[in-house]
Short mmCIF file of C-alpha atoms and ligand atoms in Angstrom, two decimals:
data_model
loop_
_atom_site.label_atom_id
_atom_site.label_comp_id
_atom_site.label_asym_id
_atom_site.label_seq_id
_atom_site.Cartn_x
_atom_site.Cartn_y
_atom_site.Cartn_z
CA MET K 537 -6.20 48.44 108.29
CA ALA K 538 -7.19 46.66 104.96
CA ALA K 539 -10.69 45.40 103.37
CA TYR K 540 -10.94 42.52 100.98
CA LEU K 541 -13.38 41.81 98.42
CA ILE K 542 -13.80 38.30 98.39
CA GLY K 543 -15.90 36.27 96.31
CA THR K 544 -16.92 32.74 95.13
CA ILE K 545 -17.76 31.83 91.71
CA ASP K 546 -19.42 29.27 89.44
CA ILE K 547 -18.55 29.81 85.69
CA GLU K 548 -21.37 28.91 83.38
CA ASP K 549 -20.17 30.40 79.94
CA ASN K 550 -16.09 30.12 79.69
CA GLU K 551 -16.08 32.32 76.82
CA ALA K 552 -17.69 35.38 78.43
CA TYR K 553 -16.31 34.99 81.40
CA GLY K 554 -13.20 34.98 79.70
CA LEU K 555 -13.98 38.32 78.39
CA TYR K 556 -14.62 39.73 81.70
CA ARG K 557 -11.34 37.81 83.17
CA SER K 558 -9.35 39.75 80.43
CA PHE K 559 -11.16 43.40 81.48
CA ASN K 560 -11.36 43.51 85.02
CA PRO K 561 -7.56 43.11 86.71
CA ALA K 562 -6.87 46.43 84.82
CA LEU K 563 -9.61 47.93 86.45
CA VAL K 564 -8.40 46.50 89.96
CA GLU K 565 -5.29 47.62 89.74
CA ALA K 566 -6.35 51.08 88.57
CA ALA K 567 -8.24 51.38 91.98
CA GLY K 568 -5.30 50.34 94.26
CA GLY K 569 -6.59 46.74 94.23
CA LYS K 570 -4.17 43.38 94.66
CA TYR K 571 -5.29 39.92 93.72
CA ILE K 572 -4.30 38.01 96.75
CA ILE K 573 -6.14 34.67 95.27
CA LYS K 574 -7.31 34.70 91.73
CA GLY K 575 -9.96 32.38 91.00
CA LYS K 576 -8.28 29.48 92.74
CA PRO K 577 -10.09 25.95 93.15
CA VAL K 578 -12.03 25.78 96.29
CA THR K 579 -12.50 22.30 98.21
CA VAL K 580 -14.89 22.31 100.94
CA LEU K 581 -13.78 20.44 104.37
CA GLU K 582 -17.11 21.23 106.38
CA GLY K 583 -20.57 22.49 106.13
CA GLU K 584 -22.57 23.63 102.84
CA ASP K 585 -20.99 23.37 99.47
CA LEU K 586 -19.36 26.63 98.07
CA ARG K 587 -18.98 27.50 94.66
CA SER K 588 -16.10 26.11 92.95
CA ARG K 589 -13.80 28.57 92.55
CA PHE K 590 -12.48 31.86 94.95
CA VAL K 591 -11.51 35.09 94.71
CA MET K 592 -9.77 37.59 97.11
CA ILE K 593 -8.55 41.31 96.22
CA GLU K 594 -7.38 43.68 98.91
CA PHE K 595 -7.67 47.17 99.22
CA ALA K 596 -6.34 50.03 101.31
CA ASN K 597 -9.60 50.59 102.96
CA GLU K 598 -13.83 49.77 102.61
CA ALA K 599 -13.70 53.55 101.16
CA ALA K 600 -11.07 52.16 98.14
CA LEU K 601 -12.92 49.08 97.87
CA ARG K 602 -16.40 50.63 97.34
CA ARG K 603 -15.12 53.34 94.77
CA PHE K 604 -13.81 50.35 92.61
CA TYR K 605 -16.85 48.47 92.98
CA ASP K 606 -19.21 51.40 92.40
CA SER K 607 -16.97 52.86 89.93
CA PRO K 608 -19.03 53.43 86.21
CA GLU K 609 -16.10 51.29 84.76
CA TYR K 610 -17.18 48.47 86.77
CA ALA K 611 -20.98 48.86 86.74
CA GLU K 612 -20.23 48.15 82.53
CA LEU K 613 -18.62 44.94 83.27
CA LYS K 614 -21.01 43.51 85.86
CA PRO K 615 -23.32 42.52 83.81
CA LEU K 616 -20.64 40.27 81.88
CA ARG K 617 -19.91 38.30 85.14
CA HIS K 618 -23.70 37.99 85.74
CA ALA K 619 -24.31 36.66 82.47
CA SER K 620 -21.55 34.15 82.28
CA SER K 621 -21.63 32.86 86.16
CA LYS K 622 -22.98 32.40 89.48
CA SER K 623 -21.17 34.42 92.17
CA SER K 624 -21.22 35.59 95.53
CA LEU K 625 -19.41 38.51 96.61
CA ALA K 626 -18.50 40.03 100.28
CA ILE K 627 -16.47 42.77 102.04
CA VAL K 628 -14.32 41.65 105.01
CA THR K 629 -12.16 44.30 106.93
CA THR K 630 -9.58 43.96 109.22
CA ASP K 631 -10.46 47.32 110.98
CA ASP K 632 -11.46 46.76 114.63
CA GLU K 633 -14.64 48.58 115.21
CA ALA K 634 -13.49 51.03 117.67
CA SER K 635 -11.28 52.35 114.77
CA VAL K 636 -13.73 53.00 112.27
CA ARG K 637 -17.23 54.61 111.60
CA THR K 638 -19.91 53.90 109.33
CA SER K 639 -21.31 56.91 107.25
CA PHE K 640 -24.29 57.07 104.96
CA GLN K 641 -22.83 59.06 102.11
CA ILE K 642 -23.71 60.33 98.41
CA HIS K 643 -21.20 60.12 95.69
CA ALA K 644 -23.39 62.56 93.38
CA PHE K 645 -26.45 64.76 93.33
CA GLY K 646 -29.67 63.39 92.26
CA GLU K 647 -33.47 62.80 93.18
CA ALA K 648 -32.86 59.17 92.68
CA VAL K 649 -29.56 58.98 94.61
CA GLU K 650 -29.58 56.77 97.65
CA LEU K 651 -27.45 56.99 100.37
CA THR K 652 -24.65 54.10 100.68
CA ALA K 653 -23.39 53.03 104.03
CA VAL K 654 -19.49 53.20 104.04
CA THR K 655 -17.26 51.96 106.81
CA SER K 656 -13.89 53.86 107.05
CA THR K 657 -10.80 54.52 108.98
CA LEU K 658 -11.49 57.19 111.61
CA PRO K 659 -9.39 60.09 110.71
CA GLU K 660 -6.90 61.89 113.77
CA ILE K 661 -9.16 63.96 115.65
CA GLY K 662 -8.38 67.58 114.43
CA GLN K 663 -6.69 69.97 117.23
CA ASP K 664 -10.18 71.65 118.11
CA GLU K 665 -12.67 69.35 117.26
CA VAL K 666 -14.90 67.04 119.47
CA ARG K 667 -15.90 63.45 118.34
CA ILE K 668 -19.39 62.39 119.08
CA GLN K 669 -21.12 58.65 118.92
CA PRO K 670 -24.40 60.19 118.00
CA THR K 671 -27.52 59.18 120.10
CA LEU K 672 -29.82 60.98 117.88
CA ILE K 673 -29.96 62.60 114.76
CA ALA K 674 -32.59 64.91 113.02
CA VAL K 675 -33.66 65.22 109.33
CA ASN K 676 -33.78 68.25 107.78
CA PRO K 677 -35.29 69.59 104.61
CA VAL K 678 -31.98 71.17 103.71
CA ASP K 679 -30.92 66.82 103.80
CA TRP K 680 -32.55 65.84 100.76
CA LYS K 681 -32.22 69.25 99.15
CA ILE K 682 -28.56 68.75 99.17
CA ARG K 683 -29.08 65.43 97.87
CA ASP K 684 -30.88 66.30 94.94
CA GLY K 685 -28.58 69.04 94.16
CA ASN K 686 -30.39 71.86 94.52
CA LEU K 687 -27.53 73.34 96.81
CA ALA K 688 -24.94 72.23 93.85
CA ALA K 689 -23.36 75.49 93.38
CA LEU K 690 -21.81 75.35 96.81
CA PRO K 691 -18.25 73.61 96.92
CA PHE K 692 -19.43 70.19 98.49
CA GLU K 693 -16.59 67.48 98.12
CA PHE K 694 -17.83 63.86 96.91
CA PRO K 695 -18.28 61.26 98.95
CA HIS K 696 -20.43 63.74 101.24
CA THR K 697 -21.82 62.33 104.61
CA LEU K 698 -24.99 64.24 105.07
CA GLY K 699 -26.86 65.17 108.28
CA CYS K 700 -26.34 68.59 109.67
CA GLU K 701 -27.71 68.18 113.76
CA GLY K 702 -27.73 65.94 116.47
CA VAL K 703 -27.06 64.78 119.87
CA GLY K 704 -24.81 62.66 121.29
CA VAL K 705 -22.09 61.47 123.98
CA VAL K 706 -18.37 63.24 123.14
CA GLU K 707 -16.12 60.09 122.81
CA ALA K 708 -12.73 62.08 122.78
CA VAL K 709 -11.70 65.43 122.24
CA GLY K 710 -8.48 67.54 120.18
CA ALA K 711 -5.76 68.55 121.99
CA GLY K 712 -6.70 72.06 121.79
CA VAL K 713 -10.33 71.50 122.91
CA THR K 714 -10.64 72.60 126.76
CA ASN K 715 -14.60 73.20 127.25
CA PHE K 716 -15.69 69.67 126.50
CA GLN K 717 -14.81 66.16 127.84
CA PRO K 718 -15.41 62.68 127.12
CA GLY K 719 -18.78 61.51 128.59
CA GLN K 720 -20.59 64.41 128.23
CA ARG K 721 -23.79 64.73 126.37
CA VAL K 722 -23.56 67.56 123.81
CA MET K 723 -25.91 68.50 121.12
CA ALA K 724 -24.39 70.42 117.77
CA HIS K 725 -25.12 71.79 114.52
CA SER K 726 -22.54 71.22 111.49
CA SER K 727 -22.17 73.42 108.49
CA LEU K 728 -23.85 72.38 105.29
CA LEU K 729 -20.67 71.64 103.63
CA GLN K 730 -19.48 69.73 106.63
CA GLY K 731 -22.55 67.60 107.55
CA GLY K 732 -21.21 64.17 108.89
CA TRP K 733 -24.08 63.10 111.14
CA PHE K 734 -25.91 60.40 109.32
CA ALA K 735 -22.73 58.18 110.83
CA ASP K 736 -22.12 56.42 113.93
CA ARG K 737 -19.31 59.06 114.78
CA VAL K 738 -19.00 62.65 113.67
CA ASP K 739 -16.30 64.83 114.28
CA VAL K 740 -17.47 68.48 115.01
CA PRO K 741 -15.32 72.00 115.75
CA ALA K 742 -15.63 72.63 119.43
CA GLN K 743 -17.16 75.98 119.01
CA LEU K 744 -20.48 74.59 117.27
CA CYS K 745 -20.99 72.40 120.38
CA ALA K 746 -23.50 72.83 123.48
CA ILE K 747 -24.18 70.60 126.60
CA VAL K 748 -27.32 69.41 126.85
CA PRO K 749 -29.31 70.46 129.69
CA GLN K 750 -29.34 67.91 132.30
CA GLN K 751 -33.21 67.39 132.55
CA MET K 752 -33.85 67.81 128.52
CA SER K 753 -34.21 64.64 126.68
CA ASP K 754 -32.15 63.41 123.56
CA GLU K 755 -35.35 63.60 121.57
CA HIS K 756 -35.85 67.07 122.62
CA ALA K 757 -32.34 68.69 122.02
CA ALA K 758 -31.87 66.72 118.51
CA ALA K 759 -35.14 68.46 117.23
CA LEU K 760 -33.97 72.39 118.77
CA ASN K 761 -30.41 72.74 117.64
CA VAL K 762 -30.76 74.05 114.02
CA ALA K 763 -34.33 75.43 113.96
CA SER K 764 -33.80 77.24 117.56
CA GLN K 765 -30.97 78.99 115.86
CA THR K 766 -32.50 79.56 112.45
CA ALA K 767 -35.58 81.20 114.74
CA ALA K 768 -33.42 83.16 116.64
CA GLN K 769 -31.16 84.28 113.88
CA THR K 770 -33.76 85.67 111.57
CA ILE K 771 -35.08 87.75 114.20
CA GLY K 772 -31.81 89.28 115.32
CA LEU K 773 -31.45 90.45 111.51
CA HIS K 774 -34.12 93.07 112.31
CA LYS K 775 -32.79 96.37 114.13
CA GLY K 776 -35.14 97.78 116.44
CA LYS K 777 -38.06 96.57 118.58
CA ILE K 778 -40.76 94.55 117.00
CA ARG K 779 -43.87 95.25 117.79
CA ARG K 780 -46.10 93.12 115.00
CA SER K 781 -44.86 90.04 113.35
CA LEU K 782 -45.67 87.41 110.74
CA VAL K 783 -45.05 83.84 110.67
CA ILE K 784 -45.08 81.98 107.04
CA GLY K 785 -45.05 78.30 108.22
CA ALA K 786 -45.60 78.87 111.75
CA SER K 787 -46.56 75.22 112.28
CA GLY K 788 -42.90 73.73 111.36
CA ALA K 789 -39.76 73.53 113.47
CA VAL K 790 -38.37 76.95 112.75
CA GLY K 791 -41.90 78.70 112.46
CA SER K 792 -42.93 77.46 115.74
CA ILE K 793 -39.91 78.63 117.66
CA ALA K 794 -40.16 81.94 115.87
CA VAL K 795 -43.55 82.33 117.41
CA ALA K 796 -42.41 81.51 120.86
CA LEU K 797 -39.26 83.65 120.69
CA LEU K 798 -41.39 86.58 119.30
CA ASN K 799 -43.94 86.06 121.88
CA LYS K 800 -41.57 85.96 124.35
CA ALA K 801 -40.11 89.80 122.88
CA GLY K 802 -43.82 91.02 123.81
CA ALA K 803 -44.33 91.07 120.10
CA ARG K 804 -47.92 90.50 118.40
CA VAL K 805 -47.51 87.21 116.08
CA ASP K 806 -49.93 86.39 113.27
CA ALA K 807 -49.16 83.22 111.81
CA ILE K 808 -49.81 81.53 108.41
CA CYS K 809 -50.07 77.62 108.02
CA SER K 810 -52.59 74.94 107.29
CA ILE K 811 -55.70 74.77 108.65
CA SER K 812 -55.03 71.45 110.12
CA ASN K 813 -52.30 73.07 112.04
CA SER K 814 -54.38 76.17 113.13
CA ALA K 815 -54.92 74.99 116.92
CA TYR K 816 -51.19 74.05 117.18
CA VAL K 817 -50.27 77.33 116.48
CA THR K 818 -52.85 79.17 118.01
CA ASN K 819 -51.41 77.32 121.50
CA LEU K 820 -48.47 78.78 120.83
CA GLY K 821 -49.61 82.14 121.73
CA ALA K 822 -49.69 83.65 117.67
CA ASN K 823 -53.24 84.13 115.67
CA PHE K 824 -54.04 81.93 113.24
CA LEU K 825 -54.12 83.23 109.33
CA PRO K 826 -55.48 80.83 106.77
CA PRO K 827 -53.21 81.44 103.83
CA GLU K 828 -55.49 83.41 101.85
CA GLN K 829 -56.55 85.65 104.32
CA ALA K 830 -54.89 89.17 103.76
CA ALA K 831 -53.83 90.61 107.21
CA GLU K 832 -55.01 94.44 108.16
CA VAL K 833 -51.71 95.61 110.07
CA GLU K 834 -48.38 96.60 109.00
CA TYR K 835 -45.45 94.11 109.89
CA ASP K 836 -42.05 95.04 111.46
CA PHE K 837 -41.03 91.69 111.14
CA VAL K 838 -42.09 88.92 108.64
CA LEU K 839 -40.31 85.70 108.54
CA ASP K 840 -41.07 83.20 105.56
CA ALA K 841 -40.04 79.93 106.50
CA ALA K 842 -42.81 78.00 104.48
CA GLY K 843 -41.95 79.31 100.48
CA GLY K 844 -44.19 79.70 97.82
CA PRO K 845 -46.55 82.78 97.30
CA ALA K 846 -47.77 83.44 100.70
CA ILE K 847 -44.91 85.68 101.02
CA GLU K 848 -46.73 88.25 99.17
CA ALA K 849 -48.70 89.02 102.18
CA GLY K 850 -45.34 89.54 103.83
CA TYR K 851 -44.66 92.18 101.14
CA ARG K 852 -48.05 93.77 101.28
CA ASN K 853 -48.13 94.40 104.78
CA LEU K 854 -44.33 95.30 105.58
CA ALA K 855 -44.06 98.48 107.35
CA LYS K 856 -41.66 101.21 106.79
CA GLY K 857 -38.17 100.04 108.23
CA GLY K 858 -39.67 96.17 108.67
CA THR K 859 -37.56 93.52 107.77
CA LEU K 860 -38.76 90.41 105.96
CA VAL K 861 -36.92 87.41 105.83
CA SER K 862 -37.06 83.98 103.81
CA VAL K 863 -35.11 80.73 104.89
CA VAL K 864 -36.67 79.07 101.77
CA GLN K 865 -36.94 81.12 98.90
CA PRO K 866 -35.23 83.75 96.66
CA VAL K 867 -36.26 87.64 97.80
CA ASP K 868 -37.36 90.65 96.25
CA GLU K 869 -34.97 93.37 97.69
CA ALA K 870 -35.78 96.37 95.66
CA ARG K 871 -39.59 95.78 96.57
CA ALA K 872 -38.73 96.07 100.18
CA ALA K 873 -36.54 99.00 99.43
CA ALA K 874 -39.27 100.88 97.52
CA ASN K 875 -40.89 100.63 100.83
CA SER K 876 -38.19 102.08 102.90
CA ALA K 877 -37.67 98.31 104.17
CA VAL K 878 -35.24 94.85 103.89
CA ALA K 879 -35.61 91.64 102.25
CA ILE K 880 -32.89 89.09 103.33
CA ARG K 881 -32.79 85.64 102.26
CA TYR K 882 -30.91 84.09 105.27
CA SER K 883 -28.86 80.93 105.85
CA VAL K 884 -28.25 80.05 109.26
CA LYS K 885 -24.62 80.17 110.77
CA PRO K 886 -24.08 77.09 113.05
CA ASN K 887 -22.92 78.69 116.52
CA GLY K 888 -22.22 76.77 119.99
CA LYS K 889 -22.31 79.77 121.95
CA GLN K 890 -25.65 80.80 120.84
CA LEU K 891 -26.78 77.23 120.77
CA SER K 892 -25.94 77.02 124.59
CA GLU K 893 -27.83 80.54 125.62
CA LEU K 894 -30.78 79.01 123.83
CA MET K 895 -30.82 76.16 125.80
CA ALA K 896 -30.44 77.96 128.65
CA GLU K 897 -34.15 79.05 128.17
CA HIS K 898 -35.50 76.34 126.50
CA GLU K 899 -38.43 76.41 128.96
CA VAL K 900 -39.40 79.35 126.54
CA LEU K 901 -39.29 77.47 123.42
CA PRO K 902 -42.36 75.13 122.30
CA GLU K 903 -41.99 71.03 122.82
CA PRO K 904 -41.05 70.17 119.91
CA ARG K 905 -42.90 67.39 117.87
CA ILE K 906 -41.51 64.31 117.14
CA ALA K 907 -42.68 62.66 114.24
CA ALA K 908 -40.72 59.42 114.01
CA ILE K 909 -37.87 58.36 115.01
CA LEU K 910 -36.50 55.61 112.72
CA PRO K 911 -32.98 53.17 112.77
CA LEU K 912 -30.09 55.22 111.02
CA GLN K 913 -30.06 52.28 108.42
CA GLN K 914 -33.52 53.73 107.45
CA VAL K 915 -31.99 56.94 106.09
CA ASN K 916 -33.23 56.83 102.63
CA ALA K 917 -36.95 56.46 104.00
CA ALA K 918 -36.65 59.09 106.50
CA LEU K 919 -35.12 61.41 103.37
CA HIS K 920 -38.53 60.47 101.38
CA LEU K 921 -40.89 61.26 104.26
CA SER K 922 -39.35 64.87 105.16
CA LYS K 923 -39.53 65.27 101.28
CA THR K 924 -42.96 64.08 100.29
CA GLY K 925 -44.99 62.99 103.71
CA ARG K 926 -46.01 66.55 105.19
CA VAL K 927 -45.17 65.44 108.54
CA ARG K 928 -45.93 66.66 111.75
CA GLY K 929 -42.70 67.17 113.74
CA LYS K 930 -39.40 66.09 113.16
CA ILE K 931 -37.92 62.92 112.18
CA LEU K 932 -35.20 61.39 114.09
CA LEU K 933 -33.01 58.79 113.36
CA LYS K 934 -31.09 56.39 115.72
CA PRO K 935 -27.65 54.96 115.28
N1 LIG Z 821 -32.15 78.71 105.04
C1 LIG Z 821 -31.83 78.03 106.04
O1 LIG Z 821 -30.78 78.60 107.01
C2 LIG Z 821 -32.88 77.09 106.69
C3 LIG Z 821 -32.58 76.69 108.20
C4 LIG Z 821 -33.87 75.31 108.50
C5 LIG Z 821 -34.67 75.29 107.67
N2 LIG Z 821 -35.01 76.21 106.75
C6 LIG Z 821 -35.93 75.84 105.57
O2 LIG Z 821 -37.20 76.23 106.21
C7 LIG Z 821 -38.15 75.51 105.80
C8 LIG Z 821 -39.14 74.88 106.77
O3 LIG Z 821 -37.92 74.30 108.13
P1 LIG Z 821 -38.57 72.94 108.99
O4 LIG Z 821 -37.31 72.62 109.66
O5 LIG Z 821 -39.29 74.17 110.04
O6 LIG Z 821 -39.55 72.45 108.20
P2 LIG Z 821 -40.53 71.49 109.40
O7 LIG Z 821 -40.74 71.45 110.30
O8 LIG Z 821 -40.47 70.23 107.97
O9 LIG Z 821 -42.17 72.56 108.61
C9 LIG Z 821 -42.34 72.54 107.52
C10 LIG Z 821 -43.97 73.44 107.53
O10 LIG Z 821 -44.37 73.87 106.18
C11 LIG Z 821 -45.60 73.34 105.76
N3 LIG Z 821 -45.62 72.74 104.70
C12 LIG Z 821 -45.92 73.18 103.30
N4 LIG Z 821 -45.70 72.44 102.56
C13 LIG Z 821 -45.20 71.42 102.51
C14 LIG Z 821 -44.68 70.29 102.17
N5 LIG Z 821 -45.27 69.77 100.85
N6 LIG Z 821 -44.16 69.07 102.82
C15 LIG Z 821 -43.97 69.43 104.15
N7 LIG Z 821 -44.66 70.60 105.00
C16 LIG Z 821 -45.12 71.33 103.98
C17 LIG Z 821 -46.04 72.28 107.03
O11 LIG Z 821 -46.81 73.13 107.64
P3 LIG Z 821 -48.45 73.41 107.22
O12 LIG Z 821 -48.96 71.83 106.92
O13 LIG Z 821 -49.02 73.68 108.30
O14 LIG Z 821 -48.56 74.23 106.39
C18 LIG Z 821 -44.99 72.28 107.94
O15 LIG Z 821 -45.11 72.53 109.01
C19 LIG Z 821 -37.34 74.15 104.99
O16 LIG Z 821 -37.99 74.68 103.63
C20 LIG Z 821 -36.00 74.61 105.29
O17 LIG Z 821 -35.25 73.80 104.29
C21 LIG Z 821 -33.74 76.72 106.06
#
C-alpha cells in the first residue's frame, strides 16, 4: 500500500529552482520518501498539454506523505518552488477502498486549526473492537474544545481524529467479540482520547456499543448517545431521592434529557435557559426560570450544563445533603461542603451497557432537536457552527 506524490513542473527561474532542488531531496529522504522519477521531461501523446517536467515520489502510505507535505520544514521550502516555477501536485495511492479509511484529523491544537482529511490503511481490528461504518456522526461542544486546546492537559496523541459519538453499521468485529455482528445498526460513544468518529470507519471497544432500537431513526440515535449518558450519570451522583432539582442549560441536549429523566423519577424540575427556549423546556415538564430570577426553593440536585454565572443560583439554593454537578466548569467544593452538600465537576464515562438501558426506555427521553445535517467534508464549518452559532439542537455529519 503505497502513496505517490506526483507533480508536473514548468521551471521559470532556473537559479531559484536550483536552490529549492538542493534542499528538497534531503527532506524527502528524511520523511521516508523515495524518488521514482526526478524532474524528467514529459512528452505528451494525447490530450491537453502538461507541464514540461515530471516528478514522482513514493511514500509508505498517505499519512507519511502528508507528514512530509504538511511539515514545517517543507512549509519553509514551498514558497521557493512557487516563486520559481508553475507546478501541479497530486496524491495517488495504491490502496483499494475497502482497505483504507478517510479520517478528519488535527496535527496540533489551536482555534485556527483546520481538520484535514487523511486517507490511511485500516489497521488490524482489535480483539475486543467493533468496526463501524458511520451513517451519522454527532458534533459536540467538546470536539471544538479539544481542537482549541482546552483539554490539552489530557494525553492526546497527534494526529488525532476528532468525534466522540455516532451511529452506523457494523462492518467487522474482533475475534473476542460475541455480542455484535456485521450488519447490525449500532450506536456508540467513544472516550475523548480515543475519538475517531469524524471518519468513514471507526473502531470502538465493543463494551461501548449498543444496538439501536429498531423503531429509532439514525438521527435520533446519533443525537442521544453522549447527552443521555451524561444526564443519567450526573443524576446518579446524588445519593438518595431527588424531590426538587434545578437544571441550568435545560434547553440543550444534556439539559433537556436531564429534565425528562428527573421528571420520570418524580422530581420537581426548575429550568434555567434563555427566554426563547422557555416554551420548549415548559413542554418537557419543567418550570422555566429566567436566568436572573432567584428560586425560592432548596434543591436536592443541581445540574449545570451551561457554564457561566447561572451556577450561582445552584449554590445559593442547594439543600443540606444536596448535590451540585457541573459538566462545564470547575466547582467550589468548599462552598458546598460548608452547607453539608457536595459539588462535583463531572466528565461522562462511555458505557455501552448503560446506553442499551437508556435506549430501552427511550420513549421517556425528549425527541432530540436536529439543527443541521451536513456532509462530513464540512466538519470545519460544523465545528464553527457549534462554537458560535447558538444552534437549537444537534449538528450531525453524514459521511
Ligand atoms: N463534562 C462532560 O462529560 C460533558 C458531557 C456532555 C456535555 N458537556 C458540556 O455541557 C454543555 C452542554 O452540552 P450540550 O451537548 O447540551 O450542548 P447544546 O445542546 O449545544 O446546548 C447548549 C445550551 O447552552 C445554551 N447556550 C448558552 N450560551 C451558548 C452559546 N454561546 N452557544 C450555544 N449555546 C449556548 C443554549 O441554551 P439557551 O440558548 O437556552 O441558553 C443551548 O441550548 C457543553 O458545554 C458541553 O461541552 C460536558
